[in-house]
Tab-separated table of C-alpha atoms and ligand atoms in Angstrom:
chain	number	residue	atom	x	y	z
C	1	MET	CA	147.121	197.223	228.988
C	2	LYS	CA	149.672	194.833	227.522
C	3	ILE	CA	150.607	193.788	224.020
C	4	THR	CA	149.673	190.165	223.334
C	5	GLY	CA	150.968	189.696	219.810
C	6	VAL	CA	151.939	191.107	216.448
C	7	GLU	CA	150.490	189.885	213.141
C	8	CYS	CA	151.601	190.479	209.531
C	9	HIS	CA	149.226	190.504	206.544
C	10	PHE	CA	150.513	190.458	202.989
C	11	VAL	CA	147.654	192.068	201.067
C	12	ASP	CA	147.851	193.029	197.395
C	13	ARG	CA	151.240	194.825	197.171
C	14	TYR	CA	151.227	195.847	200.838
C	15	LEU	CA	152.482	194.633	204.203
C	16	LEU	CA	149.964	195.525	206.887
C	17	VAL	CA	150.782	194.934	210.543
C	18	GLU	CA	148.421	194.520	213.471
C	19	VAL	CA	149.408	194.832	217.136
C	20	HIS	CA	146.956	193.158	219.517
C	21	THR	CA	146.431	193.905	223.223
C	22	ASP	CA	144.776	192.255	226.188
C	23	ALA	CA	142.306	195.175	226.322
C	24	GLY	CA	140.655	194.040	223.099
C	25	ILE	CA	142.167	196.993	221.199
C	26	SER	CA	144.223	196.309	218.081
C	27	GLY	CA	146.338	198.817	216.183
C	28	LEU	CA	147.040	198.880	212.467
C	29	GLY	CA	150.227	199.910	210.651
C	30	GLU	CA	152.048	199.437	207.348
C	31	SER	CA	155.640	199.028	206.189
C	32	GLY	CA	156.858	201.344	203.447
C	33	ALA	CA	159.864	199.218	202.421
C	34	TRP	CA	157.867	198.091	199.390
C	35	GLY	CA	160.810	196.616	197.510
C	36	PHE	CA	161.659	194.256	200.378
C	37	LEU	CA	158.453	193.536	202.279
C	38	GLU	CA	159.485	189.939	203.111
C	39	SER	CA	162.553	191.307	204.938
C	40	SER	CA	160.467	193.945	206.662
C	41	ALA	CA	157.987	191.302	207.865
C	42	ALA	CA	160.859	189.286	209.351
C	43	ALA	CA	161.938	192.385	211.288
C	44	VAL	CA	158.335	192.986	212.438
C	45	GLU	CA	158.193	189.447	213.830
C	46	LYS	CA	161.512	189.882	215.630
C	47	PHE	CA	160.467	193.214	217.165
C	48	GLY	CA	157.117	191.611	217.967
C	49	ARG	CA	158.821	189.165	220.332
C	50	TYR	CA	160.253	192.162	222.234
C	51	LEU	CA	156.890	193.954	222.343
C	52	VAL	CA	154.829	191.099	223.825
C	53	ASP	CA	153.833	191.842	227.442
C	54	LYS	CA	154.924	195.501	227.099
C	55	ASP	CA	152.669	198.544	227.660
C	56	PRO	CA	151.629	199.768	224.163
C	57	LEU	CA	151.347	203.364	225.392
C	58	HIS	CA	155.122	203.718	225.946
C	59	ILE	CA	155.504	204.525	222.258
C	60	GLU	CA	158.650	206.656	222.318
C	61	HIS	CA	160.433	204.212	224.602
C	62	HIS	CA	159.649	201.285	222.324
C	63	TRP	CA	160.734	203.345	219.282
C	64	GLN	CA	164.082	204.099	220.920
C	65	TYR	CA	164.513	200.509	222.070
C	66	MET	CA	163.904	199.066	218.595
C	67	TYR	CA	165.883	201.731	216.712
C	68	ARG	CA	168.918	201.685	218.971
C	69	PHE	CA	169.117	197.919	219.377
C	70	SER	CA	172.251	196.794	217.540
C	71	HIS	CA	172.437	199.857	215.266
C	72	PHE	CA	171.475	197.934	212.137
C	73	ARG	CA	169.082	200.209	210.264
C	74	GLY	CA	167.986	200.818	206.686
C	75	SER	CA	164.681	200.494	204.849
C	76	ALA	CA	163.526	196.976	205.831
C	77	ILE	CA	164.165	197.638	209.538
C	78	MET	CA	162.728	201.155	209.458
C	79	GLY	CA	159.665	199.930	207.556
C	80	ALA	CA	159.096	197.477	210.412
C	81	ILE	CA	159.596	200.091	213.140
C	82	SER	CA	157.276	202.439	211.219
C	83	ALA	CA	154.503	199.847	210.921
C	84	LEU	CA	154.711	199.063	214.634
C	85	ASP	CA	154.877	202.753	215.624
C	86	ILE	CA	151.754	203.566	213.552
C	87	ALA	CA	149.955	200.599	215.138
C	88	LEU	CA	150.942	201.741	218.654
C	89	TRP	CA	149.647	205.279	217.938
C	90	ASP	CA	146.442	203.672	216.606
C	91	ILE	CA	146.088	201.768	219.891
C	92	ALA	CA	146.756	204.939	221.909
C	93	GLY	CA	144.101	206.886	219.977
C	94	LYS	CA	141.544	204.126	220.451
C	95	HIS	CA	142.458	203.815	224.146
C	96	PHE	CA	141.883	207.550	224.758
C	97	GLY	CA	138.943	207.706	222.317
C	98	VAL	CA	140.451	210.391	220.054
C	99	PRO	CA	142.079	210.644	216.618
C	100	VAL	CA	145.875	210.372	216.853
C	101	HIS	CA	146.418	214.036	215.952
C	102	HIS	CA	144.581	215.032	219.148
C	103	LEU	CA	147.485	213.415	221.023
C	104	LEU	CA	150.033	215.354	218.933
C	105	GLY	CA	148.980	218.924	219.665
C	106	GLY	CA	145.518	218.894	218.143
C	107	PRO	CA	144.229	219.868	214.720
C	108	VAL	CA	145.559	222.853	212.783
C	109	ARG	CA	143.345	221.988	209.761
C	110	ASP	CA	140.338	219.752	209.081
C	111	ARG	CA	141.263	218.704	205.535
C	112	ALA	CA	144.414	218.211	203.536
C	113	ARG	CA	144.957	219.458	199.988
C	114	ALA	CA	146.000	216.518	197.855
C	115	TYR	CA	147.694	215.828	194.566
C	116	HIS	CA	146.223	213.015	192.516
C	117	HIS	CA	148.429	210.485	190.737
C	118	VAL	CA	148.640	210.640	186.969
C	119	PHE	CA	150.067	207.747	184.927
C	120	GLY	CA	150.442	207.232	181.204
C	121	SER	CA	152.463	205.235	178.741
C	122	THR	CA	151.630	207.802	176.046
C	123	ARG	CA	151.561	211.587	176.114
C	124	GLU	CA	147.811	211.499	175.399
C	125	GLU	CA	147.148	209.285	178.429
C	126	LEU	CA	149.116	211.657	180.667
C	127	LEU	CA	147.199	214.692	179.385
C	128	ALA	CA	143.886	212.851	179.806
C	129	GLY	CA	144.896	211.900	183.370
C	130	ILE	CA	145.585	215.526	184.293
C	131	LYS	CA	142.233	216.631	182.893
C	132	SER	CA	140.293	213.856	184.610
C	133	ALA	CA	141.919	214.667	187.985
C	134	ARG	CA	140.843	218.290	187.488
C	135	ALA	CA	137.336	217.172	186.527
C	136	ALA	CA	137.183	215.189	189.795
C	137	GLY	CA	137.935	218.393	191.684
C	138	PHE	CA	141.665	218.037	192.336
C	139	THR	CA	143.786	221.182	192.058
C	140	ALA	CA	147.148	219.407	191.938
C	141	VAL	CA	148.499	216.377	190.107
C	142	GLY	CA	151.689	214.461	190.690
C	143	HIS	CA	153.616	211.335	189.857
C	144	LEU	CA	153.639	213.362	186.642
C	145	THR	CA	156.526	212.304	184.452
C	146	PRO	CA	157.848	214.496	181.649
C	147	PHE	CA	158.900	211.204	180.025
C	148	LEU	CA	156.461	208.264	179.871
C	149	ASP	CA	155.403	205.609	182.415
C	150	GLU	CA	156.542	202.709	180.286
C	151	PRO	CA	156.754	199.103	181.527
C	152	ARG	CA	159.973	198.341	183.365
C	153	ASP	CA	160.843	195.538	180.980
C	154	ARG	CA	160.896	197.957	178.044
C	155	PRO	CA	164.346	199.514	177.446
C	156	PHE	CA	164.645	203.276	177.879
C	157	ALA	CA	165.740	204.776	174.578
C	158	VAL	CA	167.702	208.021	174.488
C	159	HIS	CA	168.211	209.123	170.902
C	160	THR	CA	170.295	212.174	171.806
C	161	GLY	CA	170.849	214.179	174.958
C	162	VAL	CA	169.354	217.274	173.378
C	163	ARG	CA	166.139	215.446	172.444
C	164	LEU	CA	165.824	213.997	175.956
C	165	ILE	CA	165.716	217.486	177.463
C	166	GLU	CA	163.723	219.158	174.672
C	167	GLU	CA	161.007	216.510	174.579
C	168	ALA	CA	160.665	216.449	178.377
C	169	ALA	CA	160.378	220.245	178.520
C	170	GLU	CA	157.804	220.180	175.726
C	171	ALA	CA	155.754	217.650	177.699
C	172	VAL	CA	155.631	219.957	180.732
C	173	ARG	CA	154.648	222.849	178.436
C	174	LEU	CA	151.737	220.758	177.121
C	175	TYR	CA	150.664	219.817	180.665
C	176	ARG	CA	150.580	223.486	181.658
C	177	GLU	CA	148.759	224.479	178.484
C	178	ALA	CA	146.119	221.802	179.156
C	179	VAL	CA	145.087	223.168	182.558
C	180	GLY	CA	146.317	226.738	182.656
C	181	SER	CA	146.738	227.914	186.230
C	182	GLU	CA	143.885	225.736	187.546
C	183	VAL	CA	146.141	222.825	188.537
C	184	ASP	CA	149.521	222.615	190.245
C	185	LEU	CA	151.929	220.271	188.456
C	186	CYS	CA	154.205	218.135	190.634
C	187	VAL	CA	156.818	217.003	188.124
C	188	GLU	CA	158.321	213.629	189.044
C	189	ILE	CA	161.711	212.571	187.643
C	190	HIS	CA	162.018	209.299	189.635
C	191	ARG	CA	165.793	209.747	190.046
C	192	ARG	CA	166.333	209.293	186.320
C	193	LEU	CA	168.733	212.162	185.506
C	194	ASN	CA	172.325	212.959	186.358
C	195	PRO	CA	173.030	216.400	187.909
C	196	ALA	CA	173.957	218.059	184.594
C	197	GLU	CA	170.786	216.797	182.914
C	198	ALA	CA	168.678	217.697	185.958
C	199	ILE	CA	169.894	221.298	185.868
C	200	GLN	CA	169.199	221.626	182.133
C	201	LEU	CA	165.673	220.245	182.420
C	202	GLY	CA	164.963	222.161	185.631
C	203	ARG	CA	165.857	225.438	183.905
C	204	ALA	CA	163.907	224.512	180.771
C	205	ILE	CA	160.649	223.963	182.689
C	206	GLU	CA	160.931	227.044	184.905
C	207	PRO	CA	158.480	229.040	182.704
C	208	TYR	CA	155.742	226.445	183.398
C	209	ARG	CA	156.007	226.931	187.157
C	210	PRO	CA	155.845	223.370	188.494
C	211	PHE	CA	154.803	223.190	192.137
C	212	PHE	CA	157.919	221.086	192.670
C	213	TYR	CA	160.547	219.086	190.784
C	214	GLU	CA	160.732	215.688	192.476
C	215	ASP	CA	163.815	213.500	192.824
C	216	PRO	CA	165.703	214.910	189.836
C	217	VAL	CA	168.747	212.785	190.778
C	218	THR	CA	169.306	209.707	192.948
C	219	PRO	CA	169.103	210.407	196.685
C	220	ASP	CA	172.498	208.845	197.467
C	221	ASN	CA	174.487	212.080	197.659
C	222	PHE	CA	173.064	215.071	199.533
C	223	ASP	CA	175.739	217.394	198.117
C	224	GLU	CA	174.664	216.597	194.548
C	225	MET	CA	171.023	217.358	195.358
C	226	ALA	CA	172.137	220.645	196.944
C	227	TYR	CA	174.212	221.443	193.839
C	228	VAL	CA	171.188	220.938	191.570
C	229	ALA	CA	169.024	223.032	193.930
C	230	SER	CA	171.562	225.864	193.807
C	231	LYS	CA	171.409	226.022	190.001
C	232	ILE	CA	167.637	226.122	189.402
C	233	SER	CA	164.810	228.347	190.587
C	234	ILE	CA	162.032	225.754	190.923
C	235	PRO	CA	161.570	223.936	194.259
C	236	ILE	CA	163.020	220.461	194.725
C	237	ALA	CA	160.996	217.787	196.554
C	238	THR	CA	162.834	214.729	197.823
C	239	GLY	CA	163.142	212.313	200.738
C	240	GLU	CA	160.821	209.383	199.922
C	241	ARG	CA	163.595	206.798	200.264
C	242	MET	CA	165.113	208.314	203.419
C	243	THR	CA	164.621	206.467	206.643
C	244	SER	CA	165.572	208.769	209.475
C	245	LEU	CA	165.479	212.181	211.091
C	246	TRP	CA	169.249	212.380	210.665
C	247	GLU	CA	169.175	211.941	206.884
C	248	PHE	CA	166.616	214.743	206.631
C	249	GLN	CA	168.818	216.901	208.859
C	250	MET	CA	171.735	216.460	206.424
C	251	LEU	CA	169.504	217.285	203.458
C	252	LEU	CA	168.013	220.374	205.099
C	253	ALA	CA	171.345	221.661	206.404
C	254	ARG	CA	172.610	221.759	202.800
C	255	GLY	CA	169.625	223.723	201.466
C	256	ALA	CA	169.014	220.791	199.102
C	257	VAL	CA	165.230	220.651	199.402
C	258	GLN	CA	162.223	222.974	199.525
C	259	TYR	CA	159.590	220.248	200.127
C	260	VAL	CA	160.514	217.200	202.208
C	261	ARG	CA	158.781	213.927	201.345
C	262	PRO	CA	158.893	211.726	204.469
C	263	ASP	CA	157.130	208.383	204.082
C	264	VAL	CA	155.302	207.782	207.367
C	265	CYS	CA	155.683	204.032	206.757
C	266	LEU	CA	159.482	204.315	206.372
C	267	VAL	CA	160.809	207.142	208.560
C	268	GLY	CA	159.859	205.624	211.903
C	269	GLY	CA	156.103	205.973	211.684
C	270	ILE	CA	154.060	208.835	213.076
C	271	SER	CA	156.759	209.478	215.712
C	272	GLY	CA	159.484	209.843	213.072
C	273	ALA	CA	157.409	211.890	210.626
C	274	LYS	CA	156.330	214.376	213.309
C	275	LYS	CA	159.954	215.053	214.255
C	276	ILE	CA	161.008	215.448	210.589
C	277	ALA	CA	158.165	217.917	210.067
C	278	ALA	CA	159.423	219.997	213.005
C	279	LEU	CA	162.959	219.896	211.614
C	280	ALA	CA	161.654	221.094	208.240
C	281	GLU	CA	159.597	223.792	209.985
C	282	ALA	CA	162.811	225.206	211.421
C	283	HIS	CA	164.069	225.593	207.808
C	284	HIS	CA	160.760	227.052	206.480
C	285	VAL	CA	160.453	223.917	204.355
C	286	GLY	CA	157.075	222.384	203.517
C	287	VAL	CA	156.040	218.758	204.074
C	288	VAL	CA	154.496	216.627	201.320
C	289	PRO	CA	154.016	213.173	202.899
C	290	HIS	CA	154.947	210.370	200.504
C	291	ASN	CA	152.015	207.983	200.095
C	292	PRO	CA	151.937	205.446	197.280
C	293	LEU	CA	150.727	202.594	199.527
C	294	SER	CA	147.473	201.331	201.066
C	295	PRO	CA	144.772	203.386	202.822
C	296	VAL	CA	146.579	202.634	206.131
C	297	SER	CA	149.414	204.825	204.894
C	298	THR	CA	146.982	207.510	203.708
C	299	ALA	CA	145.246	207.533	207.100
C	300	ALA	CA	148.572	207.791	208.964
C	301	CYS	CA	149.715	210.613	206.638
C	302	LEU	CA	146.498	212.527	207.310
C	303	GLN	CA	147.098	212.348	211.065
C	304	ILE	CA	150.404	214.159	210.433
C	305	ALA	CA	148.821	216.612	207.959
C	306	ALA	CA	146.211	217.442	210.587
C	307	CYS	CA	148.652	218.658	213.227
C	308	ILE	CA	151.749	220.184	211.569
C	309	PRO	CA	151.850	223.860	210.575
C	310	ASN	CA	154.117	223.341	207.541
C	311	PHE	CA	152.029	220.723	205.736
C	312	ALA	CA	151.969	221.596	202.015
C	313	LEU	CA	150.285	218.864	199.988
C	314	GLN	CA	149.284	215.212	200.427
C	315	GLU	CA	150.178	212.585	197.820
C	316	TYR	CA	147.026	210.649	196.958
C	317	PRO	CA	147.278	207.686	194.598
C	318	GLY	CA	143.506	207.501	194.110
C	319	GLU	CA	141.734	204.207	193.596
C	320	TRP	CA	143.268	201.172	191.997
C	321	SER	CA	141.731	198.038	190.605
C	322	PRO	CA	140.695	196.078	192.597
C	323	PRO	CA	139.665	198.988	194.833
C	324	ARG	CA	142.009	199.370	197.787
C	325	SER	CA	139.202	201.080	199.697
C	326	LEU	CA	137.810	197.546	200.206
C	327	LEU	CA	140.593	197.099	202.748
C	328	MET	CA	139.430	199.757	205.163
C	329	SER	CA	136.404	201.320	206.688
C	330	PRO	CA	135.312	203.996	206.733
C	331	PRO	CA	136.714	205.076	203.354
C	332	ILE	CA	138.868	208.193	203.330
C	333	GLY	CA	136.684	211.019	202.082
C	334	HIS	CA	137.356	213.635	199.424
C	335	ASP	CA	135.481	216.945	199.517
C	336	GLY	CA	135.211	217.312	195.729
C	337	ASN	CA	137.426	220.419	195.779
C	338	GLY	CA	140.844	218.818	195.981
C	339	TYR	CA	140.981	218.112	199.712
C	340	LEU	CA	141.018	214.824	201.630
C	341	MET	CA	139.066	214.888	204.880
C	342	ILE	CA	141.034	214.138	208.053
C	343	PRO	CA	139.612	210.902	209.555
C	344	SER	CA	137.743	211.634	212.763
C	345	ASP	CA	137.428	208.119	214.197
C	346	PRO	CA	139.680	207.211	217.176
C	347	GLY	CA	143.218	206.115	216.327
C	348	ILE	CA	144.447	206.591	212.765
C	349	GLY	CA	140.799	206.503	211.735
C	350	VAL	CA	140.476	203.361	209.617
C	351	THR	CA	139.952	199.717	210.527
C	352	LEU	CA	140.890	196.625	208.575
C	353	ASN	CA	138.118	194.826	206.702
C	354	ARG	CA	139.173	191.228	207.306
C	355	ASP	CA	136.802	190.062	204.570
C	356	ALA	CA	138.917	191.982	202.056
C	357	LEU	CA	142.087	190.057	202.893
C	358	GLU	CA	141.029	187.137	200.687
C	359	MET	CA	139.695	189.436	197.964
C	360	LEU	CA	143.072	191.137	197.624
C	361	PRO	CA	145.685	188.357	197.652
C	362	GLU	CA	149.383	189.094	197.911
C	363	VAL	CA	151.062	190.450	194.787
C	364	LYS	CA	154.817	189.908	195.079
C	365	ARG	CA	157.193	192.477	193.640
C	366	GLU	CA	160.012	190.717	191.878
C	367	VAL	CA	163.392	192.247	191.101
C	368	VAL	CA	162.737	193.990	187.778
C	369	THR	CA	164.410	197.237	186.864
C	370	ARG	CA	164.743	199.312	183.764
C	371	LEU	CA	167.574	198.977	181.247
C	372	ARG	CA	168.744	201.317	178.540
C	373	THR	CA	168.823	200.198	174.944
C	374	ASP	CA	172.492	199.226	175.330
C	375	GLY	CA	171.623	196.865	178.198
C	376	SER	CA	173.016	199.038	180.999
C	377	VAL	CA	170.992	199.718	184.166
C	378	MET	CA	169.232	203.054	184.604
C	379	ASP	CA	167.843	204.653	187.729
C	380	GLN	CA	164.103	204.736	188.226
E	401	MG	MG1	158.307	210.090	194.072
């Protein structure tokens, strides 16, 4: 079997990648470099020229060849390698007639507990989102801000430092009060605080027992994340912007994280995520695969969840409008009790509905970031 070509599809806000072979098998992958998908697609096309005429089953060799060529790395490149790696695993699964996780040691579970996204530009919307996720059977919610999910073009107003912390802590108290102990709360800071603020808020919400406290500070400095972790008693989750095994090694070696958040579409695909999970396992750290993208990403995440012992929780963004499930068949199932079913079809378990490509045209992400009321840039 030989690779005959590589194809990029810009669909909705996603970059999907297909790898075609002369055996009539195609594999599907996705890039997680969502801020720079045009750059990632250019890297996919360049790697695609290398892959043509190669054996698609030599996955690790191709991964090493692409990663170690020229030593330029970063998100756009790693998003490309990830998309191609997922597609090659998809081809391998289809070739051998088994789900990918059967090639990675076999299943250790048949479903994956998930946290459902909650959004809201008002406190009432956030509380309603938590309750509706619970009503749908989910036992964990995430993307759960203690602030508000306001539009990026609206300035972020901080009246005083003390109100910032007090109001955020009060929000988490209300979330806990709304669901008691029936729902785990994954509190998401989106890199918005500095270390001193992150420690104050982390301590203030300890009584409400969040499942984790996600990205309290920017991921640029592993020592700062470790410093915050050393000062609070709730678990930190981080890693969604990291692109390699070696970054996760530096994070784990510092005791800076209790739940790693590898993005299968950014850390080198299924190959990269499996290695990061093993590294985390050696530190007794859980894995919560990052997954804000298309159902291709969800399917690839579930292949990892199926075969690693230290899987903790799966991010699940739910449905969007228009429904992203139009993109794939069969749809990824939910058991009604908070678990996503592991796809059982060969490969990653979903195939592209080509008819949906026109129904979900490309939505470009422009460079828009949040400002404070004084016009300065904030992290988000
Ligand atoms: Mg996040």
